[in-house]
Coordinates of N, CA and C in Angstrom, one line a residue:
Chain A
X1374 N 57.7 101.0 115.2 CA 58.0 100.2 114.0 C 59.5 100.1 113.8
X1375 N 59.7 99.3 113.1 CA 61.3 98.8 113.1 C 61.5 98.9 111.4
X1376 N 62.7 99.6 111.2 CA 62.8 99.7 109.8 C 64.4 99.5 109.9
X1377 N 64.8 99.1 108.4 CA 66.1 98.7 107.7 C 66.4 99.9 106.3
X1378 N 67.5 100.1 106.8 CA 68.0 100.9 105.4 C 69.1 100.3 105.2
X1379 N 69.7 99.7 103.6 CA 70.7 99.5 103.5 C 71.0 100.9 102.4
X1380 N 72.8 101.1 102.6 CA 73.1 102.5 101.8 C 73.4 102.0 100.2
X1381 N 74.2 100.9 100.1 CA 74.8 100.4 98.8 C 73.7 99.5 98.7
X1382 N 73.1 99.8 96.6 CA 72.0 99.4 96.0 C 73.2 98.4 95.1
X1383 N 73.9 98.8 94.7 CA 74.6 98.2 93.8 C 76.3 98.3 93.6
X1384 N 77.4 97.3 94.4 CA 78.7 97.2 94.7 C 78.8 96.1 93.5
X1385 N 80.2 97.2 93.0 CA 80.9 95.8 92.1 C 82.5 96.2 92.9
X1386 N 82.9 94.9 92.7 CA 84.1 94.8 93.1 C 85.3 93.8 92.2
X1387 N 86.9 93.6 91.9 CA 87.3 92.8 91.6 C 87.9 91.6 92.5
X1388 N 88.0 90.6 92.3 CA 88.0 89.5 93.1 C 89.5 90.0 93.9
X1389 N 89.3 89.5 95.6 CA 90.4 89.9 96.4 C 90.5 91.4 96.5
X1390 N 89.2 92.0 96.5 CA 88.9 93.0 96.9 C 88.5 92.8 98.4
X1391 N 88.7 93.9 99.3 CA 87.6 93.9 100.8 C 86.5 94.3 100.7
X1392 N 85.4 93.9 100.9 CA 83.7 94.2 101.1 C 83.4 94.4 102.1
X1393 N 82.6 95.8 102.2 CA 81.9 96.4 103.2 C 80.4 96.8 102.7
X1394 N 79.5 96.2 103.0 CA 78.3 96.6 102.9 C 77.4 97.2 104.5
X1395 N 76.6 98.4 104.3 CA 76.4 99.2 105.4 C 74.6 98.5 105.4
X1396 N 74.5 98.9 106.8 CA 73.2 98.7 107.5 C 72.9 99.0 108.5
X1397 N 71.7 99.9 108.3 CA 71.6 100.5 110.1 C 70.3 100.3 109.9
X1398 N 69.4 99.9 111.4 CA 68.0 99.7 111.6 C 67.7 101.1 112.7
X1399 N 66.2 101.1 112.2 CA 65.5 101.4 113.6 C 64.8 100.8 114.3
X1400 N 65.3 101.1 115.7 CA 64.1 100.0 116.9 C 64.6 100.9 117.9
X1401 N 63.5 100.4 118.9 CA 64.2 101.4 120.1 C 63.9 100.0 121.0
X1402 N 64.2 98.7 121.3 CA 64.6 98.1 122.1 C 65.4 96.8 121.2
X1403 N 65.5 95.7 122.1 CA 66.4 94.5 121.9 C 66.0 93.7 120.4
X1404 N 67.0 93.6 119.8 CA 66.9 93.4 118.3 C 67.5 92.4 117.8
X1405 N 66.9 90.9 117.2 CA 67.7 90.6 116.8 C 68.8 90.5 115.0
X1406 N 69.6 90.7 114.5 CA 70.2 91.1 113.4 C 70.5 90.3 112.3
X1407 N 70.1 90.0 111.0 CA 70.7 88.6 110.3 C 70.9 89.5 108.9
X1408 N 71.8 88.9 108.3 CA 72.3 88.9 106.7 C 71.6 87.5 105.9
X1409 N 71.4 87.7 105.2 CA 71.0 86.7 104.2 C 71.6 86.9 102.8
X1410 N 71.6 86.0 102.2 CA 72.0 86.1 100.6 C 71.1 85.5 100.0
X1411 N 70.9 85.7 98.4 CA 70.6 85.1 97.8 C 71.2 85.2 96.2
X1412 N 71.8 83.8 96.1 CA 72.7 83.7 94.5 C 71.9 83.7 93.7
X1413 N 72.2 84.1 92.4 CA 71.2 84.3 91.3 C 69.8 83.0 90.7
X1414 N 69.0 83.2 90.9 CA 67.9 82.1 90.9 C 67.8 81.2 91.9
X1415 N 68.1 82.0 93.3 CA 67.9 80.9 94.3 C 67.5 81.7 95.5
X1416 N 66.9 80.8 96.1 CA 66.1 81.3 97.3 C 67.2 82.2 98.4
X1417 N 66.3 82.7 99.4 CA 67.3 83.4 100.3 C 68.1 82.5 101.3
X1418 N 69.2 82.6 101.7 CA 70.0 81.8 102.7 C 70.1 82.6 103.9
X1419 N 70.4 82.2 105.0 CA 70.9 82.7 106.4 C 72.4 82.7 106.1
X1420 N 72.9 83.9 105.6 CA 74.7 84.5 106.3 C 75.1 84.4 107.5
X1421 N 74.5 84.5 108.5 CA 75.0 85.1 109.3 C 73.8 86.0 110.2
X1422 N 73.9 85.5 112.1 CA 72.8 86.2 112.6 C 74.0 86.6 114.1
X1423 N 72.8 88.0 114.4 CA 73.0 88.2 115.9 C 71.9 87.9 116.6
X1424 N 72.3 87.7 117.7 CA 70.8 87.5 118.6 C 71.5 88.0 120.3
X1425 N 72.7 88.0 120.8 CA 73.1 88.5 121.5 C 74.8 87.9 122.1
X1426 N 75.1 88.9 122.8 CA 76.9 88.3 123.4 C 77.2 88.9 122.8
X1427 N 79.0 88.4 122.1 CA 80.2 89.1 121.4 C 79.4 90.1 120.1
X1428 N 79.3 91.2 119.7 CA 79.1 91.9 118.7 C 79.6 91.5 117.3
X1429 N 80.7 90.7 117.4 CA 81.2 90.8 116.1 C 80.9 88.7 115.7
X1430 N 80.0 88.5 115.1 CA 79.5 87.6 114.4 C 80.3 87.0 113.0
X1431 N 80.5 85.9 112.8 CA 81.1 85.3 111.7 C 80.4 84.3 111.4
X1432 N 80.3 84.3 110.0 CA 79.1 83.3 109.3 C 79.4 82.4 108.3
X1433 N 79.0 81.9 107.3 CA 79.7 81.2 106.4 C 80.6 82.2 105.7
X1434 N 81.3 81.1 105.0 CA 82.0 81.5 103.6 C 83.0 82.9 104.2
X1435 N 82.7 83.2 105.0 CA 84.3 83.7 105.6 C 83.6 85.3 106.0
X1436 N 82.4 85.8 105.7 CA 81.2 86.7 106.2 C 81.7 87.0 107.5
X1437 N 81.6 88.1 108.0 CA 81.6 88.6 109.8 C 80.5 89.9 109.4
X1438 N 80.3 89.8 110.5 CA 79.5 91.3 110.7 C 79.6 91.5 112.1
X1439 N 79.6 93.1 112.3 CA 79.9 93.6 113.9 C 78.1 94.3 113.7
X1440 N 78.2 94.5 115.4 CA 76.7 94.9 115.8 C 77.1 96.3 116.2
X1441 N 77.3 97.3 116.5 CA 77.6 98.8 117.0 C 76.0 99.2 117.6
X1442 N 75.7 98.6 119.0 CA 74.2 99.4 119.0 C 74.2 100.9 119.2
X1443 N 75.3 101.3 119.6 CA 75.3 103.3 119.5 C 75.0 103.6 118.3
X1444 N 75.6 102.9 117.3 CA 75.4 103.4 115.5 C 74.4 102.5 115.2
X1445 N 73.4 101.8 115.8 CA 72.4 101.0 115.3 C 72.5 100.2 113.7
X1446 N 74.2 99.7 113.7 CA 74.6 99.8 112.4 C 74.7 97.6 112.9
X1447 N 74.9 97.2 111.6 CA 75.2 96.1 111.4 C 75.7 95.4 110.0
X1448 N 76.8 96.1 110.0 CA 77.3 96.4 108.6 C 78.3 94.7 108.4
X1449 N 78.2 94.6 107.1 CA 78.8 92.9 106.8 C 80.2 93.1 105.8
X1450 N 80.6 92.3 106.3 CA 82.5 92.2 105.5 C 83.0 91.0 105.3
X1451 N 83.9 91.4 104.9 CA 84.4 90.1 103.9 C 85.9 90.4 103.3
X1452 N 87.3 90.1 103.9 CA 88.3 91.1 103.6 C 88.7 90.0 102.4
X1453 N 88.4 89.7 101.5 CA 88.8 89.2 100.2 C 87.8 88.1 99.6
X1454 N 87.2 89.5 98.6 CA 85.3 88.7 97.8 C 86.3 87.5 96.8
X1455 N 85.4 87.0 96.8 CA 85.5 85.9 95.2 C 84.8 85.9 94.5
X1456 N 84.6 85.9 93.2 CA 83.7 85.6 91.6 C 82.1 85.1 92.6
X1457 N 82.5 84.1 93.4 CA 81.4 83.1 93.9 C 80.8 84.5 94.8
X1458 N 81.0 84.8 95.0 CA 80.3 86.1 96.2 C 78.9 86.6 95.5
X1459 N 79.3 86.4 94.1 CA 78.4 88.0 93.3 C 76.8 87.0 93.9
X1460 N 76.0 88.0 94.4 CA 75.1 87.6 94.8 C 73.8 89.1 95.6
X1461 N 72.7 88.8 96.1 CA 72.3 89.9 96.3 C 71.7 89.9 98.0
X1462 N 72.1 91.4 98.7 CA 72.7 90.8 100.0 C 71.6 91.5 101.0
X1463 N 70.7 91.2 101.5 CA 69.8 91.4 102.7 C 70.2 91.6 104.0
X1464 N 70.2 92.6 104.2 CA 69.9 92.9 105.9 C 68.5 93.0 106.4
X1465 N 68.4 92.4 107.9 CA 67.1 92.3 108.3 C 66.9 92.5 109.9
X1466 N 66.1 93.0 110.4 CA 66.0 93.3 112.0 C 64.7 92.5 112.6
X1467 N 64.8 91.7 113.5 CA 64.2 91.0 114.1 C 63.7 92.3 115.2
X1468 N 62.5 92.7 116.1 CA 62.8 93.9 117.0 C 62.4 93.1 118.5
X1469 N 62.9 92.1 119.0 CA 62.6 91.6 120.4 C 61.4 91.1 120.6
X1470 N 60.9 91.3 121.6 CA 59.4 90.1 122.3 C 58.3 90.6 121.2
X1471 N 58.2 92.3 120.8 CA 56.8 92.9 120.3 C 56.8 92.0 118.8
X1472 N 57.6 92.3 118.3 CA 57.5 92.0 116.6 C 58.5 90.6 117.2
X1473 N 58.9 89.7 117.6 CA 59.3 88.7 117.2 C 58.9 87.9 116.4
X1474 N 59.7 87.5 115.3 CA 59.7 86.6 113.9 C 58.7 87.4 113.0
X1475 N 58.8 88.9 113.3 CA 58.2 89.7 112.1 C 59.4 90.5 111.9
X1476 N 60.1 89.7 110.5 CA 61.7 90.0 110.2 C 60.9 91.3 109.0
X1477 N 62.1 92.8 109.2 CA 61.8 93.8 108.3 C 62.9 93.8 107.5
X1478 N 63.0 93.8 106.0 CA 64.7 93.7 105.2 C 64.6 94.9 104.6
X1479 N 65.9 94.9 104.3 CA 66.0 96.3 103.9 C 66.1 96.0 102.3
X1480 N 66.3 97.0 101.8 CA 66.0 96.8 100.1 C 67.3 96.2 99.2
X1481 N 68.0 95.8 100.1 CA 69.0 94.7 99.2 C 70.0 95.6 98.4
X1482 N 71.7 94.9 99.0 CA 72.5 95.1 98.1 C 72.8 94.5 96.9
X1483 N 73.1 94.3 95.6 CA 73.4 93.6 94.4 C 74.9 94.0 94.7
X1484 N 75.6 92.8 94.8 CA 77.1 92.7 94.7 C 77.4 91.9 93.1
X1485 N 78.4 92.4 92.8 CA 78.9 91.7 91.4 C 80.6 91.7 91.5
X1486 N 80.7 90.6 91.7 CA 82.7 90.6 91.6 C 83.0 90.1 90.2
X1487 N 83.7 91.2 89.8 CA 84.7 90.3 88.5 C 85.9 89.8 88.9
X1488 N 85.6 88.7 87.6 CA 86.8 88.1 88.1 C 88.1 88.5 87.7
Chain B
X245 N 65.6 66.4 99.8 CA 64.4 67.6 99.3 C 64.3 68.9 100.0
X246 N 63.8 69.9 99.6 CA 63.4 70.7 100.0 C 62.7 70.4 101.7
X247 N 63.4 71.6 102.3 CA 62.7 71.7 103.7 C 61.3 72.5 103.8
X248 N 61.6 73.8 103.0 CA 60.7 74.3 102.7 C 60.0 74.2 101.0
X249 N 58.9 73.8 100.8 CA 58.2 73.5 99.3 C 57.3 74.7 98.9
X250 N 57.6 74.9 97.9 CA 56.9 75.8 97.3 C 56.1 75.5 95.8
X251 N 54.5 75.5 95.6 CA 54.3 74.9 94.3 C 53.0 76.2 94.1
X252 N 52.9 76.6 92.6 CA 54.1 75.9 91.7 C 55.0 77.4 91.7
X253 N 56.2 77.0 91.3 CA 57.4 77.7 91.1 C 57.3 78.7 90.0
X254 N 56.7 79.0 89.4 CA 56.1 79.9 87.8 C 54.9 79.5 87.3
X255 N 54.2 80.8 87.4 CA 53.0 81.1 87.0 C 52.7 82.0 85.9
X256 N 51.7 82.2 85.2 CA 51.6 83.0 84.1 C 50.4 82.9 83.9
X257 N 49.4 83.6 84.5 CA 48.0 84.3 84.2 C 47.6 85.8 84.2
X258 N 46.3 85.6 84.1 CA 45.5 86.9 83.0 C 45.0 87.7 84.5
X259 N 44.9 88.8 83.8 CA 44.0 89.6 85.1 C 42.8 89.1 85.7
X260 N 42.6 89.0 86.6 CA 40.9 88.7 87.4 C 41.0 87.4 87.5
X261 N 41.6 86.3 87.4 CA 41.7 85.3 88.0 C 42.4 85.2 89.2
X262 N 41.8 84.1 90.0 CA 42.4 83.7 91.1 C 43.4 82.5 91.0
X263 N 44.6 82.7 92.0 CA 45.6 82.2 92.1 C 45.6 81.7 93.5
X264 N 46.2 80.6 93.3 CA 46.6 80.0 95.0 C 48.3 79.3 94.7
X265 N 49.1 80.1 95.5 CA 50.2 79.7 96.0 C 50.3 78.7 97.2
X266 N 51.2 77.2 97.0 CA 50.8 76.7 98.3 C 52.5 76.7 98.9
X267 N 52.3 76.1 100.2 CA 53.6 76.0 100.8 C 53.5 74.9 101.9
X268 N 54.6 74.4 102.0 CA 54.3 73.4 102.6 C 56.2 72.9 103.2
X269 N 56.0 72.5 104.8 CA 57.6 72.9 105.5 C 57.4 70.8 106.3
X270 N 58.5 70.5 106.3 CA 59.2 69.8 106.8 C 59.9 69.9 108.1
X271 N 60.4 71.4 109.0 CA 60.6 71.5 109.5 C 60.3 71.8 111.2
X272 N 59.0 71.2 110.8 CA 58.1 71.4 112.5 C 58.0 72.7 113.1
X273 N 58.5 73.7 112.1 CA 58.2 75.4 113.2 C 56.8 75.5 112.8
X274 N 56.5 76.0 113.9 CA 55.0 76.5 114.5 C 55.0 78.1 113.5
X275 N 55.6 78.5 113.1 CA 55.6 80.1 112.1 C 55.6 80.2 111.0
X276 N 54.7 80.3 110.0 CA 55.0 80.6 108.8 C 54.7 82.0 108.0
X277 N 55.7 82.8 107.4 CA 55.4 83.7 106.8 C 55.5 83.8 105.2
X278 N 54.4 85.0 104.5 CA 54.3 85.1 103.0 C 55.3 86.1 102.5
X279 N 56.3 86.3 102.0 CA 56.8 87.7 101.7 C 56.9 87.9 99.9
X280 N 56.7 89.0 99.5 CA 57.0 89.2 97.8 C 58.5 90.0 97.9
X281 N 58.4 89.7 96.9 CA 59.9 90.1 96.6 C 59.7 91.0 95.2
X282 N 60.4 92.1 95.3 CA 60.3 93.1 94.3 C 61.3 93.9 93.6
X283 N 62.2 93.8 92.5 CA 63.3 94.7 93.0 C 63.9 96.3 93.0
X284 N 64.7 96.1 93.9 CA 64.7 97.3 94.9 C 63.8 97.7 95.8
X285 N 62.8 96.8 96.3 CA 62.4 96.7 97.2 C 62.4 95.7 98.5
X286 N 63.0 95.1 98.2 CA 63.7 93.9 98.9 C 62.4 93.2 99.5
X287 N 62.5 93.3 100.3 CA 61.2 91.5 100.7 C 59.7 92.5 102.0
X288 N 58.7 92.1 101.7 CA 58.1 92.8 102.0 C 56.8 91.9 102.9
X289 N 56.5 91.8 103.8 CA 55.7 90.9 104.3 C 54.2 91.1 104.2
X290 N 53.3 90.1 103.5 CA 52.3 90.2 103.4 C 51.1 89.5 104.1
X291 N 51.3 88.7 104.5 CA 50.8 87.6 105.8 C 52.1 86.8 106.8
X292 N 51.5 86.4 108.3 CA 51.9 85.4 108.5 C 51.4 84.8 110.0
X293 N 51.6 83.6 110.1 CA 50.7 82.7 111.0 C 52.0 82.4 111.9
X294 N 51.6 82.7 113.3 CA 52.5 82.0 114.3 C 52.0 80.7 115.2
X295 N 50.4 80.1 114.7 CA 50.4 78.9 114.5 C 48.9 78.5 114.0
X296 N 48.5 77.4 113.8 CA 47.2 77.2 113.1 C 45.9 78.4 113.7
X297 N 46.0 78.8 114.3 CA 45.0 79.3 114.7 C 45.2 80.5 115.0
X298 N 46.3 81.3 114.3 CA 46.8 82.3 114.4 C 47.0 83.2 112.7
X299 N 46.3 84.2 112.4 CA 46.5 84.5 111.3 C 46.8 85.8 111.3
X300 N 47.9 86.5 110.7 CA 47.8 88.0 111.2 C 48.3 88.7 109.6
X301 N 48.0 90.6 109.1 CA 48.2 90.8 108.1 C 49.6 91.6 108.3
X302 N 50.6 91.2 107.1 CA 51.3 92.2 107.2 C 51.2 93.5 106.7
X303 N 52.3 94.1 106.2 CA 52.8 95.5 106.0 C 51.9 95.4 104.4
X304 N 51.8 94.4 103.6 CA 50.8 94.7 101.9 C 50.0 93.6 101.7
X305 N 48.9 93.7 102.7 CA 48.1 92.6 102.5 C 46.2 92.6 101.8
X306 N 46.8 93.8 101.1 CA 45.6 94.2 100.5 C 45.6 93.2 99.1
X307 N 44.7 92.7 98.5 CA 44.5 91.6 97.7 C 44.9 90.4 97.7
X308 N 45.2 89.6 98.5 CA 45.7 88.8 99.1 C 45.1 88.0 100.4
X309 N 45.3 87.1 100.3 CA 43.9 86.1 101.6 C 45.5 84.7 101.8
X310 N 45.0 84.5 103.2 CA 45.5 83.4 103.2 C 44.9 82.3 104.0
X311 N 45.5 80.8 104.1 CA 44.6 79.6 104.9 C 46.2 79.1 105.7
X312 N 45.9 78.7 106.5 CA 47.0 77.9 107.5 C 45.7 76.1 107.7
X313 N 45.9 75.7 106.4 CA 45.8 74.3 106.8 C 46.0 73.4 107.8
X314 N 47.2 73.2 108.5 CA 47.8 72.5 108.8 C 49.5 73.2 109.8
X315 N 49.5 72.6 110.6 CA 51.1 73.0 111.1 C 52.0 73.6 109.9
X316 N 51.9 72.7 108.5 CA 53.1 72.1 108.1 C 52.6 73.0 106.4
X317 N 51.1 73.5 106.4 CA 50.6 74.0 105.3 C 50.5 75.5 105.2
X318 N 50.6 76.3 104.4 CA 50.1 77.7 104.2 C 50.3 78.0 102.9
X319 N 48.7 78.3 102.5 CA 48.3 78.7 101.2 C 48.4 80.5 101.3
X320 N 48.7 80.8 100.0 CA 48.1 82.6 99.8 C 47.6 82.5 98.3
X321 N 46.2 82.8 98.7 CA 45.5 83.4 97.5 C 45.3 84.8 97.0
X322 N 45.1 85.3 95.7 CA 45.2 86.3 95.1 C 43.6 86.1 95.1
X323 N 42.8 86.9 95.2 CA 41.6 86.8 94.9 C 40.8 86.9 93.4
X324 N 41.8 88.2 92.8 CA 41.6 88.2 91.7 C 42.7 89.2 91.1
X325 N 43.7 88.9 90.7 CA 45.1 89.2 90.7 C 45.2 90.4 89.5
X326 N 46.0 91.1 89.9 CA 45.8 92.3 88.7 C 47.7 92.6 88.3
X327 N 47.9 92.9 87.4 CA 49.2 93.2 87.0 C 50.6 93.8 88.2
X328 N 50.3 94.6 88.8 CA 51.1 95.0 90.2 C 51.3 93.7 91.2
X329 N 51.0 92.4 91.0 CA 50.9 91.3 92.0 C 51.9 90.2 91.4
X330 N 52.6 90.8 90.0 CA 53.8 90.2 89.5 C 54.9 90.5 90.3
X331 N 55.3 89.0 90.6 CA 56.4 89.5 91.8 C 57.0 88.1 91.8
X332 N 57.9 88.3 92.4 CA 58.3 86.6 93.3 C 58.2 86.2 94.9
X333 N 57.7 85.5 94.9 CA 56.2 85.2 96.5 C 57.5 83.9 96.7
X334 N 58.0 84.6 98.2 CA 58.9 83.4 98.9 C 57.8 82.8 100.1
X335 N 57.6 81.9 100.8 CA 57.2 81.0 101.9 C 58.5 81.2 102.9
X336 N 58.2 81.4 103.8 CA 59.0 81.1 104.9 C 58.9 80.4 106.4
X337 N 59.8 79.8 107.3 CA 59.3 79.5 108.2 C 60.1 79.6 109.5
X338 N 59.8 79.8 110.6 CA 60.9 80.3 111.6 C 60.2 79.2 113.1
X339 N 61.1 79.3 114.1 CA 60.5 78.4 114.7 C 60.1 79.6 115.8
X340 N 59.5 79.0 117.0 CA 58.8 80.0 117.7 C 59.4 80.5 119.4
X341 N 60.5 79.8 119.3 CA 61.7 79.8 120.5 C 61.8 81.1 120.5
X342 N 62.1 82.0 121.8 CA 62.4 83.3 122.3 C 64.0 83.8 121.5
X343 N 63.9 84.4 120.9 CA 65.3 84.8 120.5 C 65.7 83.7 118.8
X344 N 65.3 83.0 118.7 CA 65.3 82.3 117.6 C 64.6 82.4 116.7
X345 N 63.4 82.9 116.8 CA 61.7 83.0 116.2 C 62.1 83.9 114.4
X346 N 63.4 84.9 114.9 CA 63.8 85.9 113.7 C 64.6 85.2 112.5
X347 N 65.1 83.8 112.8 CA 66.0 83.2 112.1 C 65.1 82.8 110.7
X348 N 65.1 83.5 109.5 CA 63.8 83.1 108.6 C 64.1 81.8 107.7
X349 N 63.7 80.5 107.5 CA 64.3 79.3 106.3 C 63.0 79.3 105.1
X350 N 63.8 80.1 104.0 CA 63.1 80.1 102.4 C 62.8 79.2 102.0
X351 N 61.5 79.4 101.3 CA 61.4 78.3 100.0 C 61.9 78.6 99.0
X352 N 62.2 78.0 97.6 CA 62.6 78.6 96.7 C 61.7 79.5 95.9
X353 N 60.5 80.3 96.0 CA 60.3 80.8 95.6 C 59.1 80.5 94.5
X354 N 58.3 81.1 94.1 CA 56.9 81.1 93.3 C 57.5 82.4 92.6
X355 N 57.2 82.3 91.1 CA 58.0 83.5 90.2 C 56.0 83.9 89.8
X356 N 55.4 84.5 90.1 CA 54.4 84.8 89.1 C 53.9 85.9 88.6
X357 N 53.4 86.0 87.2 CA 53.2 86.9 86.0 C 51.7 87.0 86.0
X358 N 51.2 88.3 86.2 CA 49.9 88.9 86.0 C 49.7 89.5 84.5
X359 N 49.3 88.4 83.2 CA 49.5 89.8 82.4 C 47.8 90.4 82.6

């Protein structure tokens, strides 16, 4: 079974701050990795996916996330948030051929930037 | 418009009635999935079909039934909805390509109230 933990439930930051939100899955084979957002009253969006090649992924709005498969981590950054950021932030693990497109999320970061 | 449709968008019923959520996609993927949304539980999969003739349960699919009408259709019904089934019910749809299949596109969401 393939599971998500994210560690931050709830990050506030002030604007032109650096964002690091953490994520590590379990799977024991080929996985693929996505962030999602969703701004307040709105459906989820795609941030940002892995699916394979370079580890380090860059997505909209200026979003990267690195893949570390030794640390099964796929933690998402942002080296200067904006007001527009505050939003609430999904990691998700796709786990290869068995579960493909049976995406597992993890329980969501709530970001809040002041401005 | 919407790629992915969701109707209706807010609901507000009584215990023991039945509810039908419909969905309906524009986007030609052969996949569609049901997820609730809870908070601090982030997204939780309760059905989903990887094509008409394909129906499978997810991880909380106890009270809950679904129909795959059509390519482009997927209903979820409550059978007879009890207060714990207040949630927010997203539609999703992915296409069925090897390595792509994990990429999830939201509807905006069905908000509904069991009192």
């Amino acid at each position: 079974a393939q599971s998500v933990s994210q560690h931050n439930h709830h990050v506030i930051l002030s604007e032109a701050a650096s964002l690091e939100l953490g994520c590590n899955y379990s799977y024991g084979g080929t996985v693929n990795l996505f962030w999602y957002v969703q701004y307040p009253g709105q459906h989820l969006q795609l941030l940002l996916k892995y699916f394979s090649g370079d580890p380090l992924v860059k997505g909209i709005k200026g979003f990267e996330a690195e893949f570390i498969k030794s640390k099964f981590s796929f933690n998402l950054r942002k080296p200067s948030v904006q007001w527009s950021d505050t939003a609430e932030y999904f990691c998700a693990v796709n786990g290869g051929n068995t579960n493909a497109g049976k995406s597992t999320f993890g329980d969501g970061t709530t970001l809040t930037v002041k401005p | 418009d919407a790629d992915v449709t969701q109707t209706p968008r807010n609901r507000i019923t009584k215990t023991g009635k039945r509810i039908m959520l419909e969905c309906s996609q524009t986007k030609g993927h052969d996949r569609m999935y049901w997820y609730r949304q809870d908070p601090g539980l982030g997204l939780r999969l309760i059905y989903y079909s990887f094509d008409v003739k394909d129906i499978n349960k997810g991880e909380i699919s106890d009270g809950y039934s679904v129909s795959r009408q059509a390519q482009a259709k997927f209903s979820l019904s409550l059978e007879s909805a009890i207060p714990n089934q207040t949630a927010l019910y997203f539609c999703a749809t992915s296409e069925s390509a090897q390595g792509r299949a994990g990429e999830l596109f939201f509807g905006e969401g069905s908000r509904l109230t069991v009192l």
